[in-house]
Amino acid sequence: MSSQVRLKLLPSIKCMFDEPIQVKVAGLRPRQVVNMRAKLTDDKGVVFSSSATYRADGSGEVDLKRDPSLGGSYVGVEPMGLLCSMRPHTMHKIYLKTNAINPQVVKFSVHEEEGRLLAEMMNERLLMRDGVTRVPVNEGNIRGVLFTPPGKGPFPVVLDLPTSVSEARPSLLANKGFVVLSVAVYNKKGDNITETHLDHFEEAMNFLKQQPKVGSKGVGIMSRCKGANIGLALAAFVPGVEAIVCMNACNANVVTPLYYKKRQILSSILFDESKFIPTESGAIIIKDALEDPLAEKNKGSLIPIERAKSHFLFAVVGDDLNWDSEAYMDEMVVRLKHHGKENFETVFYPGAGHMLEPPYAPHCPSSFNAGVGKRVLWGGEPKAHIAAEIHLWKKIQDFFKTHLSCDAAQTKAKL
């Protein structure tokens, strides 16, 4: 390494996962061309990396907040481009954080054009603020993880419904002052692949409401894709859902029939494999392969959200290659309006893809889809997708703060 070249991560080398940092380099030669790199390993051992070419200014400095990348994983001015443009070294892998206690360590480095290392620095990206607790839950039918913020409360409560186990979203929301229980739709046992039981998620709701620091009169739900199926059904059939975030949801129940109180309440629509479109990468496009939810034979799969008393936040994207989430949202909005409902908000992100996550994780353009058992393309133009995640993450927090009521008397009664 060169003793003259200095790599700076501002305001600190340690930050929260969903907070931006400023990457700067000093001590280069005037107008020197360098290669900036970032690299991390996720909790499943998958390595992600990115690189971009920059030219120093007349003072020998590079500032990613000011200077454009000339080529590499991205081009143009992208202050967090090195993080968000990372790609897995193994194709079709999604970034996973399965234990939020451990920070995500990212190595930033500066290299000469020929590759010689000039400077490097580690960035610790924390998922849990000081005082936030993480408790695995294995009780009854509940398999999940509970995150609780520090302090006496009372705190509003959110049930997070990821498709598969992932702790980034719930831990980061707990940092904002919510008690969050994360319960994956597809758990490790695999006992909910052929059919789904709403009772298990109602059990999770009841467990949440009994936590000592909780003051919510009802529960918020955070969900995407198949998780949004469960969330919408909870809002329609189970009392107590006050607010629900639905990211790229289908208006009908998909893949597995839904049961509640030992009877089937919703049939499911399926993917027609003859309509799968193969790609050179080995992943497939399934967007136009899902059965029509509005076809007469599929009416029993439509989720009756018009019955819900919840507030809805529908977030959809314009480049969803999983299914036509925009059309499904439009149908749900029409249906709610037809029933005189105004309990919803919508937000649309034109160039973003299906896999919306909290900001500054590596964007996932393709990975394994448990619903179809194959690797699929999710869509999303990187720059538009990153912008969507930044905007939506703040929108979700504001939505829950507005619509989840808290009652200190309820907390005192539990204590």
mmCIF file with all atom_site columns, N, CA, C and O in Angstrom, residues 18 28 43 60 80 88 104 118 140 164 182 256 286 293 306 322 336 342 348 357 384:
data_model
loop_
_atom_site.group_PDB
_atom_site.id
_atom_site.type_symbol
_atom_site.label_atom_id
_atom_site.label_alt_id
_atom_site.label_comp_id
_atom_site.label_asym_id
_atom_site.label_entity_id
_atom_site.label_seq_id
_atom_site.pdbx_PDB_ins_code
_atom_site.Cartn_x
_atom_site.Cartn_y
_atom_site.Cartn_z
_atom_site.occupancy
_atom_site.B_iso_or_equiv
_atom_site.pdbx_formal_charge
_atom_site.auth_seq_id
_atom_site.auth_comp_id
_atom_site.auth_asym_id
_atom_site.auth_atom_id
_atom_site.pdbx_PDB_model_num
ATOM 1  N N  . ASP A 1 18  ? -28.586 0.960   6.975   1.00 0.00 ? 18  ASP A N  1
ATOM 2  C CA . ASP A 1 18  ? -29.458 1.723   6.074   1.00 0.00 ? 18  ASP A CA 1
ATOM 3  C C  . ASP A 1 18  ? -29.088 3.205   6.011   1.00 0.00 ? 18  ASP A C  1
ATOM 4  O O  . ASP A 1 18  ? -29.897 4.028   5.577   1.00 0.00 ? 18  ASP A O  1
ATOM 5  N N  . LEU A 1 28  ? -3.605  11.174  -3.984  1.00 0.00 ? 28  LEU A N  1
ATOM 6  C CA . LEU A 1 28  ? -3.298  10.660  -5.322  1.00 0.00 ? 28  LEU A CA 1
ATOM 7  C C  . LEU A 1 28  ? -2.549  11.729  -6.126  1.00 0.00 ? 28  LEU A C  1
ATOM 8  O O  . LEU A 1 28  ? -2.507  12.905  -5.746  1.00 0.00 ? 28  LEU A O  1
ATOM 9  N N  . ASP A 1 43  ? -24.084 -13.762 5.150   1.00 0.00 ? 43  ASP A N  1
ATOM 10 C CA . ASP A 1 43  ? -24.176 -14.788 6.188   1.00 0.00 ? 43  ASP A CA 1
ATOM 11 C C  . ASP A 1 43  ? -24.263 -16.206 5.641   1.00 0.00 ? 43  ASP A C  1
ATOM 12 O O  . ASP A 1 43  ? -24.161 -17.176 6.399   1.00 0.00 ? 43  ASP A O  1
ATOM 13 N N  . GLY A 1 60  ? -5.560  15.764  -6.482  1.00 0.00 ? 60  GLY A N  1
ATOM 14 C CA . GLY A 1 60  ? -5.316  14.352  -6.195  1.00 0.00 ? 60  GLY A CA 1
ATOM 15 C C  . GLY A 1 60  ? -6.366  13.721  -5.307  1.00 0.00 ? 60  GLY A C  1
ATOM 16 O O  . GLY A 1 60  ? -6.084  12.778  -4.564  1.00 0.00 ? 60  GLY A O  1
ATOM 17 N N  . MET A 1 80  ? -23.350 5.965   -3.365  1.00 0.00 ? 80  MET A N  1
ATOM 18 C CA . MET A 1 80  ? -23.348 4.636   -2.747  1.00 0.00 ? 80  MET A CA 1
ATOM 19 C C  . MET A 1 80  ? -23.271 3.531   -3.801  1.00 0.00 ? 80  MET A C  1
ATOM 20 O O  . MET A 1 80  ? -23.645 2.386   -3.548  1.00 0.00 ? 80  MET A O  1
ATOM 21 N N  . PRO A 1 88  ? -23.036 -10.944 -6.917  1.00 0.00 ? 88  PRO A N  1
ATOM 22 C CA . PRO A 1 88  ? -22.483 -12.154 -6.300  1.00 0.00 ? 88  PRO A CA 1
ATOM 23 C C  . PRO A 1 88  ? -21.475 -12.834 -7.226  1.00 0.00 ? 88  PRO A C  1
ATOM 24 O O  . PRO A 1 88  ? -21.632 -12.813 -8.448  1.00 0.00 ? 88  PRO A O  1
ATOM 25 N N  . GLN A 1 104 ? -22.482 -6.135  9.050   1.00 0.00 ? 104 GLN A N  1
ATOM 26 C CA . GLN A 1 104 ? -21.965 -6.492  7.728   1.00 0.00 ? 104 GLN A CA 1
ATOM 27 C C  . GLN A 1 104 ? -20.676 -5.717  7.508   1.00 0.00 ? 104 GLN A C  1
ATOM 28 O O  . GLN A 1 104 ? -20.675 -4.488  7.520   1.00 0.00 ? 104 GLN A O  1
ATOM 29 N N  . LEU A 1 118 ? -3.437  0.558   -3.237  1.00 0.00 ? 118 LEU A N  1
ATOM 30 C CA . LEU A 1 118 ? -2.954  1.823   -2.708  1.00 0.00 ? 118 LEU A CA 1
ATOM 31 C C  . LEU A 1 118 ? -3.445  2.078   -1.286  1.00 0.00 ? 118 LEU A C  1
ATOM 32 O O  . LEU A 1 118 ? -2.716  2.639   -0.462  1.00 0.00 ? 118 LEU A O  1
ATOM 33 N N  . GLY A 1 140 ? -45.043 -22.885 19.947  1.00 0.00 ? 140 GLY A N  1
ATOM 34 C CA . GLY A 1 140 ? -46.216 -23.329 19.200  1.00 0.00 ? 140 GLY A CA 1
ATOM 35 C C  . GLY A 1 140 ? -45.874 -23.506 17.736  1.00 0.00 ? 140 GLY A C  1
ATOM 36 O O  . GLY A 1 140 ? -44.934 -24.223 17.382  1.00 0.00 ? 140 GLY A O  1
ATOM 37 N N  . SER A 1 164 ? -38.512 -15.854 2.691   1.00 0.00 ? 164 SER A N  1
ATOM 38 C CA . SER A 1 164 ? -37.613 -16.776 3.371   1.00 0.00 ? 164 SER A CA 1
ATOM 39 C C  . SER A 1 164 ? -36.855 -16.014 4.452   1.00 0.00 ? 164 SER A C  1
ATOM 40 O O  . SER A 1 164 ? -36.920 -14.784 4.514   1.00 0.00 ? 164 SER A O  1
ATOM 41 N N  . SER A 1 182 ? -40.313 -11.294 13.020  1.00 0.00 ? 182 SER A N  1
ATOM 42 C CA . SER A 1 182 ? -40.148 -11.736 11.642  1.00 0.00 ? 182 SER A CA 1
ATOM 43 C C  . SER A 1 182 ? -40.427 -13.231 11.551  1.00 0.00 ? 182 SER A C  1
ATOM 44 O O  . SER A 1 182 ? -39.786 -14.039 12.226  1.00 0.00 ? 182 SER A O  1
ATOM 45 N N  . THR A 1 256 ? -50.016 -21.959 -3.248  1.00 0.00 ? 256 THR A N  1
ATOM 46 C CA . THR A 1 256 ? -50.535 -22.925 -2.264  1.00 0.00 ? 256 THR A CA 1
ATOM 47 C C  . THR A 1 256 ? -51.895 -22.475 -1.740  1.00 0.00 ? 256 THR A C  1
ATOM 48 O O  . THR A 1 256 ? -52.099 -21.297 -1.450  1.00 0.00 ? 256 THR A O  1
ATOM 49 N N  . ILE A 1 286 ? -40.812 -15.214 -15.590 1.00 0.00 ? 286 ILE A N  1
ATOM 50 C CA . ILE A 1 286 ? -42.104 -15.848 -15.323 1.00 0.00 ? 286 ILE A CA 1
ATOM 51 C C  . ILE A 1 286 ? -43.259 -14.846 -15.288 1.00 0.00 ? 286 ILE A C  1
ATOM 52 O O  . ILE A 1 286 ? -44.385 -15.203 -14.941 1.00 0.00 ? 286 ILE A O  1
ATOM 53 N N  . PRO A 1 293 ? -56.004 -13.956 -12.357 1.00 0.00 ? 293 PRO A N  1
ATOM 54 C CA . PRO A 1 293 ? -56.790 -14.000 -11.119 1.00 0.00 ? 293 PRO A CA 1
ATOM 55 C C  . PRO A 1 293 ? -58.271 -13.688 -11.343 1.00 0.00 ? 293 PRO A C  1
ATOM 56 O O  . PRO A 1 293 ? -59.120 -14.104 -10.549 1.00 0.00 ? 293 PRO A O  1
ATOM 57 N N  . GLU A 1 306 ? -61.538 -5.994  0.530   1.00 0.00 ? 306 GLU A N  1
ATOM 58 C CA . GLU A 1 306 ? -62.588 -5.019  0.811   1.00 0.00 ? 306 GLU A CA 1
ATOM 59 C C  . GLU A 1 306 ? -63.209 -5.236  2.191   1.00 0.00 ? 306 GLU A C  1
ATOM 60 O O  . GLU A 1 306 ? -63.861 -4.345  2.742   1.00 0.00 ? 306 GLU A O  1
ATOM 61 N N  . ASN A 1 322 ? -41.401 -10.733 -12.056 1.00 0.00 ? 322 ASN A N  1
ATOM 62 C CA . ASN A 1 322 ? -42.017 -11.880 -11.371 1.00 0.00 ? 322 ASN A CA 1
ATOM 63 C C  . ASN A 1 322 ? -43.481 -12.022 -11.753 1.00 0.00 ? 322 ASN A C  1
ATOM 64 O O  . ASN A 1 322 ? -43.954 -13.116 -12.024 1.00 0.00 ? 322 ASN A O  1
ATOM 65 N N  . LEU A 1 336 ? -61.450 -1.604  -3.884  1.00 0.00 ? 336 LEU A N  1
ATOM 66 C CA . LEU A 1 336 ? -61.631 -0.855  -2.641  1.00 0.00 ? 336 LEU A CA 1
ATOM 67 C C  . LEU A 1 336 ? -62.514 0.373   -2.859  1.00 0.00 ? 336 LEU A C  1
ATOM 68 O O  . LEU A 1 336 ? -63.420 0.666   -2.060  1.00 0.00 ? 336 LEU A O  1
ATOM 69 N N  . GLU A 1 342 ? -61.482 4.275   1.342   1.00 0.00 ? 342 GLU A N  1
ATOM 70 C CA . GLU A 1 342 ? -60.411 5.232   1.053   1.00 0.00 ? 342 GLU A CA 1
ATOM 71 C C  . GLU A 1 342 ? -59.207 4.973   1.960   1.00 0.00 ? 342 GLU A C  1
ATOM 72 O O  . GLU A 1 342 ? -58.387 5.864   2.180   1.00 0.00 ? 342 GLU A O  1
ATOM 73 N N  . PHE A 1 348 ? -45.599 4.248   -6.838  1.00 0.00 ? 348 PHE A N  1
ATOM 74 C CA . PHE A 1 348 ? -45.154 3.531   -8.031  1.00 0.00 ? 348 PHE A CA 1
ATOM 75 C C  . PHE A 1 348 ? -43.732 3.948   -8.382  1.00 0.00 ? 348 PHE A C  1
ATOM 76 O O  . PHE A 1 348 ? -43.413 5.142   -8.427  1.00 0.00 ? 348 PHE A O  1
ATOM 77 N N  . GLU A 1 357 ? -35.897 -3.934  -1.012  1.00 0.00 ? 357 GLU A N  1
ATOM 78 C CA . GLU A 1 357 ? -35.347 -4.190  0.315   1.00 0.00 ? 357 GLU A CA 1
ATOM 79 C C  . GLU A 1 357 ? -34.999 -2.855  0.962   1.00 0.00 ? 357 GLU A C  1
ATOM 80 O O  . GLU A 1 357 ? -35.021 -1.811  0.297   1.00 0.00 ? 357 GLU A O  1
ATOM 81 N N  . ALA A 1 384 ? -32.461 3.208   -10.714 1.00 0.00 ? 384 ALA A N  1
ATOM 82 C CA . ALA A 1 384 ? -33.860 3.441   -10.342 1.00 0.00 ? 384 ALA A CA 1
ATOM 83 C C  . ALA A 1 384 ? -34.252 2.586   -9.142  1.00 0.00 ? 384 ALA A C  1
ATOM 84 O O  . ALA A 1 384 ? -35.032 3.018   -8.279  1.00 0.00 ? 384 ALA A O  1
#
